[in-house]
Amino acid sequence: MEAPLDWSRARMLGRGSPLAASLHFAPERWQDGIVALRAVISEIAAVPDTVSEADVGRKKLAWWGDALRDRAAHPAVEALVASGAADRIAPARFDSLIGSVAEVLESPRFERQEDAWRHCLALGGPAARLEAELVDADDVDRADWSALGAFAYLVRLVRDIGVDARANRWLVPLDLQAEYQVARQDVLDGSAGRGWDGMIRAWLEEGSRQAVAARDGIPADVAWRQRHLLVAHELDLRMARLLARHPRRILERRVRTGHAGNVWTAWRAARRLRRAV
């Protein structure tokens, strides 16, 4: 039987995964914990994609709450325990993430970009705070982590718009759709034009603005201590730039960044953080 930590690494560190490039710069003692934590978060966040009825999804999410408390025999939970992360993070700390994922079961719709950003904060924010808590519990209450986590979630939401549209999920805010004259049917018809390009760039630019403002407010010593989160943020910015350069690629496939470029970006980001201390 595959060891839990091997399972989590195989799941989260596949070829092209940004985590495969950023993990090296995390404190060595918590590298396994970060991978295990990401695996648990990934399993919880994936629940809406695995069910066709909201009630079934709520039951699965309730099971995750119980599984974390009881340290159930699930590879992700076992990896969290084996890495030591389960001893650092109380099961109740996952409750806000589980609650936010439960809201996704109802296929949310957003009137404005601000509504979509709050959605990203609710889903990406807890994930980033959990990771910060794993490394140093004294840093967990900084609001900056929520903004970085929200941007990471937004980038993946934008990256997967084409895939989601074909699966009858459409989370683009109505104000953006109206301003750039874009609709879900344009994705299905393959007829998205310049309006699509403008919409994608505007959405990513606004999210990037908020995340970078939060990043720039983090003291240098805290940034170095939580360098893995800051390095991962640089990789999110790299993905956002790629999506903004070629917005129509999103319609064709799930865009990925290359591993060599990710490694170079991660190394430069870590060097800047070290020099700032």
Short mmCIF file of C-alpha atoms in Angstrom, two decimals, residues 3 20 29 45 49 58 104 115-116 122 125 127 131 157 163 171 189 211 223 225 260:
data_model
loop_
_atom_site.label_atom_id
_atom_site.label_comp_id
_atom_site.label_asym_id
_atom_site.label_seq_id
_atom_site.Cartn_x
_atom_site.Cartn_y
_atom_site.Cartn_z
CA ALA A 3 2.40 5.50 2.13
CA ALA A 20 6.68 21.49 -7.41
CA ARG A 29 10.49 20.74 8.40
CA ALA A 45 -12.63 21.99 -2.74
CA ASP A 49 -17.39 18.69 -8.94
CA ARG A 58 -23.33 18.78 1.96
CA VAL A 104 -20.58 26.64 -4.17
CA ASP A 115 -19.05 39.93 -5.18
CA ALA A 116 -16.77 37.55 -7.07
CA ALA A 122 -14.10 32.93 1.18
CA GLY A 125 -8.46 32.94 2.00
CA ALA A 127 -6.47 27.89 2.47
CA GLU A 131 -0.71 27.31 5.35
CA LEU A 157 -11.19 30.34 -11.72
CA VAL A 163 -13.94 24.11 -18.91
CA LEU A 171 -19.08 32.53 -12.48
CA ASP A 189 -20.09 28.68 -29.74
CA ALA A 211 -3.18 40.99 -4.05
CA ALA A 223 7.53 37.61 4.34
CA ARG A 225 9.26 33.40 7.41
CA ALA A 260 11.49 25.45 -15.96
#
